[in-house]
Every structure is written in structure tokens, then in C-alpha cells.
Amino acid sequence: MTRRDDIKAETRELILQAAHSLFWEKGAEKCTIRGIAQEAGVSAATIIVHFKNKTALLEAVLSEDIEETLSGALGTLPRDAGLQATLLHIATAMVNFYDHNRELYRVLIRDTLFEPSHESPSISKMDSEYFPIVAAIIDREKAAGKIRKEVDSLLASQAFFSLYIGQIREFLRTPEMSVSTTLNHMSNILDLLFNGMYIQEDNS
Amino acid sequence: MTRRDDIKAETRELILQAAHSLFWEKGAEKCTIRGIAQEAGVSAATIIVHFKNKTALLEAVLSEDIEETLSGALGTLPRDAGLQATLLHIATAMVNFYDHNRELYRVLIRDTLFEPSHESPSISKMDSEYFPIVAAIIDREKAAGKIRKEVDSLLASQAFFSLYIGQIREFLRTPEMSVSTTLNHMSNILDLLFNGMYIQEDNS
DNA sequence: TACATACATTAAACATGTTTATCATATATA
DNA sequence: TATATATGATAAACATGTTTAATGTATGTA
């Protein structure tokens, strides 16, 4: 229950490090399993045994940084920030993060977003972790009388996510699109949604 | 300029028919270029010469029906339908259409949505054709005093598209999600957006 | 008509993700 | 300690998308 597991974990780590290095250096599509295997000092078959397929390896390599960025953004939230500011804060962190290597994240999202959730567990953790957090903020704002009571929190979270992904898509597949332009669009689109979600103050 | 081109067009048609038949029968991922080539009576290399890669072939096979469905929906619009009803009308047509073979369209959208627009011209025609149409409707409603003047028509179109794709994603990757549930969500999400977009009648 | 060129087609080769059958060894058991 | 079993690792094979180099023929030209 120890020795063998240690070696296995070590092998896994070797693969992850080699993959991380090569993915970042050459991009996901230019990297081959054989190349990563060589860099890690293992066989190609070993990689598949550990990670099931190339996409799963890419996900394993990138998901840690993504989660760190996301939780970092959640941790640096301005105290008492409203929902709209919160969402823009998160989006800002993520766009700046993805900008470090657009091609890499483009391939990751492309290859995981439309898969059934059990195929890409790291990514779809968002469904189970991120949505409830946003939904909770919405409920708090509802209690504070800022958001209409009829709004379905979960549905609204999904709507935010859809709008977010839509912009991320444009950002990742359009090299000439700058971070600031993207965030501007993001902000304007949030405005669009919120001006309906917030209760108008001058009712009756 | 004739004889040779005719033969080429004929070959192309043979490939398209074989691909259409096999894609629908076995799904895109279970189909091989060699299998389609055999069914069409040509070589695998010929298919690549005609269509560049497997995704482009899939796109060529499916895009005609998609465009037909979309223009069909646009053609059966209730006269003087408002924007919200129009969008739901289109979404209804598309969801019912995709339901005929979710797996096939899932793979198509997955493999094209995050590619640069020049890689999948048929799909990204939406950017240049569909968006202006919706934007025009928005402008009309602005002129009619139903939508706030400050709303950016193009940005709003993109927002609709993002929300639409977000729901389509859930629909295509979740087998147990029914058409009616999907359309319910779609309708509710549109409500969310519109209740901010429409001018509140009781201002001041 | 005879010939040169362009080009549609293809067989074979190639690249690469993945599977399979085998080997070696750590672990458990007697 | 000696033996059996479970399993991590791997080489080789396989499947399939794509490229390459070669072939034959339609088209244009003399």
C-alpha cells in the first residue's frame, strides 16, 4: 500500500512535469504523446495508463492553475462587492490568465466544453462548485432587495456562464482581440443583463 | 472548363452522399475516411483533396440542412412578432432540428465553435448573416420605443447567441435533457435578459 | 493531329493516439 | 522464506487522419 503507490505517484509527476513543459513550449496540438513520454523518461503507453487520453492529460496539466486563478480571484474580492462587480472581477482574472497562452486554453476548452461532464471532471467541477457560489451571491442580493425575487438563481448563474464563455470564445479564437476590448465587451454585456435583473428604483 | 469540372463535381457529390449516409448511420466519430471512401467508390486521399479534413467534410454534409432549418424558421415567423418571440421561435426550430441526431451536431459544434472563423466558413457565416438580422430587429424595436436606445444592437445579438449556445451545449451533451425542458430554460433565460432590455413603463 | 501542360485521382507511406499482450516485480500468503 | 498474485510499465501492434509522390487523362496549343 506504500512503496508501489509511491513509485506510481512519482511516475505520474514525471509525466505531468514533462507534459507541462512541452505543452507550454510547443502548444497542445504540436505535442505528441511520444514526445512527452521521451521527455518524462517513460513509454507512451504508460501515459495512457495514467491519464486515459491526451485531452485528459492536458486537463490534468492545466486545471490546477485554472483553479488557483479562480480561487485567487474569489479570494481578492473587494469586501461587499455587488454581484456585477464580482463577476467582472472574476472575468478579469480569467481573461488575463488565459492571455498567457491563448492557444493552449483554446484547445483545452474546445476539447472539453461539449463533452459529457464525466469525461472532463476538472472542468465540469465548475458546474458543481462555481454555480452554487454565484447562486448564493444572487440570493444574498435578493434578500438585500437589489435583485428581483422571481429571478431563478441557478438559471441566472448559467446565463452568466454562457455569456462569459461566449466572450472567452471570441477572445481565444481571435488573436487580434485585446484583453481590454474583451473586458469592455464583458462589462457591457453584464450591463445588458443587469439592467433587467436589478429592481428599478422608481417603481410606481 | 467543363468536362473535367463536371467529373469533379460528380465525385464531390458521391463523397457527400456517402458521408451523409454513414455519418447519420454510425455517428461522426465511428465513421472513418476510408469507410466513406469505400462507400463512395473513391480513395481516401480523394476525400481529403476535396474537403481538406474530416471536420470540413462533416461541416459540408450538415451545413446545408442547418441553413435550411434556420431560413425556414426565419420564413415562418409570425407577422410582427417581437424580438423575444422571434428568438424563441428560432431557438425552437433549431432545438427540434438538432434533436434528430444530437451526437452528430454535438461533434460538429464542438469541432468548429472554437476554431478561427476561416477554418469553418459555413458555421461562421452566422457571424456575418445571422447577427445583422437580429441587430436589425433590435434597431426596429428601438425605433418603436420598446428597447432602450443605449443598447448596442450588435453586442446584444452576440449576447443572445452566447445564451443560445450555452443552452444548446447543455442539450447536446446531456442525453436526459428533453426538448421541452431545454426550450423552457431558453425562454426563462430570454426573460431574464429582456426584462432589462425593455424600457420599464413606469419611469418617473 | 501530335504534343505539352494542368490537374483529378490514387497507392503507399507517414504521424500519432490508443490498445493489447507480455514482462517484471512489489505485495500478500503459506 | 518460498510461492502466488496483483499490478505498473512497456514494446509492439493497431487504427485512422493526412501527406506525398506517381499516374493517367482531359484540355489547350502547334
Short mmCIF file of C-alpha atoms in Angstrom, two decimals, chain B residues 57-143:
data_model
loop_
_atom_site.label_atom_id
_atom_site.label_comp_id
_atom_site.label_asym_id
_atom_site.label_seq_id
_atom_site.Cartn_x
_atom_site.Cartn_y
_atom_site.Cartn_z
CA LEU B 57 -16.42 17.15 -44.66
CA LEU B 58 -18.78 16.90 -41.70
CA GLU B 59 -19.47 20.59 -41.97
CA ALA B 60 -20.17 20.32 -45.70
CA VAL B 61 -22.54 17.43 -45.09
CA LEU B 62 -24.51 19.11 -42.31
CA SER B 63 -24.43 22.81 -43.07
CA GLU B 64 -26.98 22.71 -45.85
CA ASP B 65 -29.67 21.24 -43.60
CA ILE B 66 -28.79 23.64 -40.81
CA GLU B 67 -29.10 26.66 -43.07
CA GLU B 68 -32.36 25.33 -44.44
CA THR B 69 -33.75 24.97 -40.94
CA LEU B 70 -32.61 28.43 -39.96
CA SER B 71 -34.01 30.13 -43.02
CA GLY B 72 -37.14 28.04 -42.66
CA ALA B 73 -37.57 29.40 -39.16
CA LEU B 74 -36.98 32.93 -40.36
CA GLY B 75 -39.56 32.35 -43.10
CA THR B 76 -42.29 31.11 -40.77
CA LEU B 77 -42.01 33.99 -38.33
CA PRO B 78 -45.37 35.24 -37.08
CA ARG B 79 -46.01 38.61 -38.67
CA ASP B 80 -44.96 41.48 -36.42
CA ALA B 81 -43.51 39.11 -33.86
CA GLY B 82 -41.48 40.92 -31.26
CA LEU B 83 -37.81 40.24 -30.76
CA GLN B 84 -38.27 37.91 -27.83
CA ALA B 85 -40.84 35.80 -29.66
CA THR B 86 -38.66 35.79 -32.74
CA LEU B 87 -35.64 34.47 -30.88
CA LEU B 88 -37.66 31.79 -29.17
CA HIS B 89 -39.18 30.82 -32.50
CA ILE B 90 -35.73 30.36 -33.99
CA ALA B 91 -34.43 28.51 -30.96
CA THR B 92 -37.42 26.17 -31.05
CA ALA B 93 -36.77 25.30 -34.66
CA MET B 94 -33.09 24.67 -34.03
CA VAL B 95 -33.50 22.56 -30.90
CA ASN B 96 -36.09 20.36 -32.59
CA PHE B 97 -33.78 20.05 -35.55
CA TYR B 98 -30.70 19.12 -33.51
CA ASP B 99 -32.80 16.58 -31.64
CA HIS B 100 -32.89 14.42 -34.76
CA ASN B 101 -29.27 13.47 -34.13
CA ARG B 102 -27.77 15.16 -31.10
CA GLU B 103 -24.50 13.30 -31.23
CA LEU B 104 -23.80 14.36 -34.78
CA TYR B 105 -24.42 18.05 -34.16
CA ARG B 106 -22.61 17.91 -30.85
CA VAL B 107 -19.45 16.79 -32.61
CA LEU B 108 -19.89 19.36 -35.36
CA ILE B 109 -20.31 22.26 -32.97
CA ARG B 110 -17.54 21.06 -30.68
CA ASP B 111 -15.11 20.83 -33.57
CA THR B 112 -15.94 24.16 -35.17
CA LEU B 113 -17.09 26.61 -32.49
CA PHE B 114 -13.64 27.42 -31.15
CA GLU B 115 -11.83 27.44 -34.46
CA PRO B 116 -10.83 30.69 -36.14
CA SER B 117 -13.63 31.71 -38.50
CA HIS B 118 -11.70 30.94 -41.69
CA GLU B 119 -11.43 27.31 -40.62
CA SER B 120 -15.16 26.69 -40.67
CA PRO B 121 -16.75 29.11 -43.12
CA SER B 122 -20.22 27.58 -43.15
CA ILE B 123 -20.62 27.81 -39.42
CA SER B 124 -19.16 31.26 -39.08
CA LYS B 125 -21.48 32.56 -41.76
CA MET B 126 -23.74 33.07 -38.76
CA ASP B 127 -21.44 35.85 -37.64
CA SER B 128 -21.95 37.71 -40.86
CA GLU B 129 -25.55 36.78 -41.68
CA TYR B 130 -27.45 35.97 -38.54
CA PHE B 131 -26.11 38.71 -36.31
CA PRO B 132 -27.04 41.58 -38.64
CA ILE B 133 -30.56 40.20 -38.98
CA VAL B 134 -31.08 40.13 -35.24
CA ALA B 135 -29.40 43.51 -34.87
CA ALA B 136 -31.82 44.92 -37.43
CA ILE B 137 -34.78 43.63 -35.46
CA ILE B 138 -33.36 45.22 -32.33
CA ASP B 139 -32.99 48.52 -34.11
CA ARG B 140 -36.57 48.28 -35.30
CA GLU B 141 -37.75 47.73 -31.73
CA LYS B 142 -35.63 50.62 -30.59
CA ALA B 143 -37.33 52.83 -33.15
#
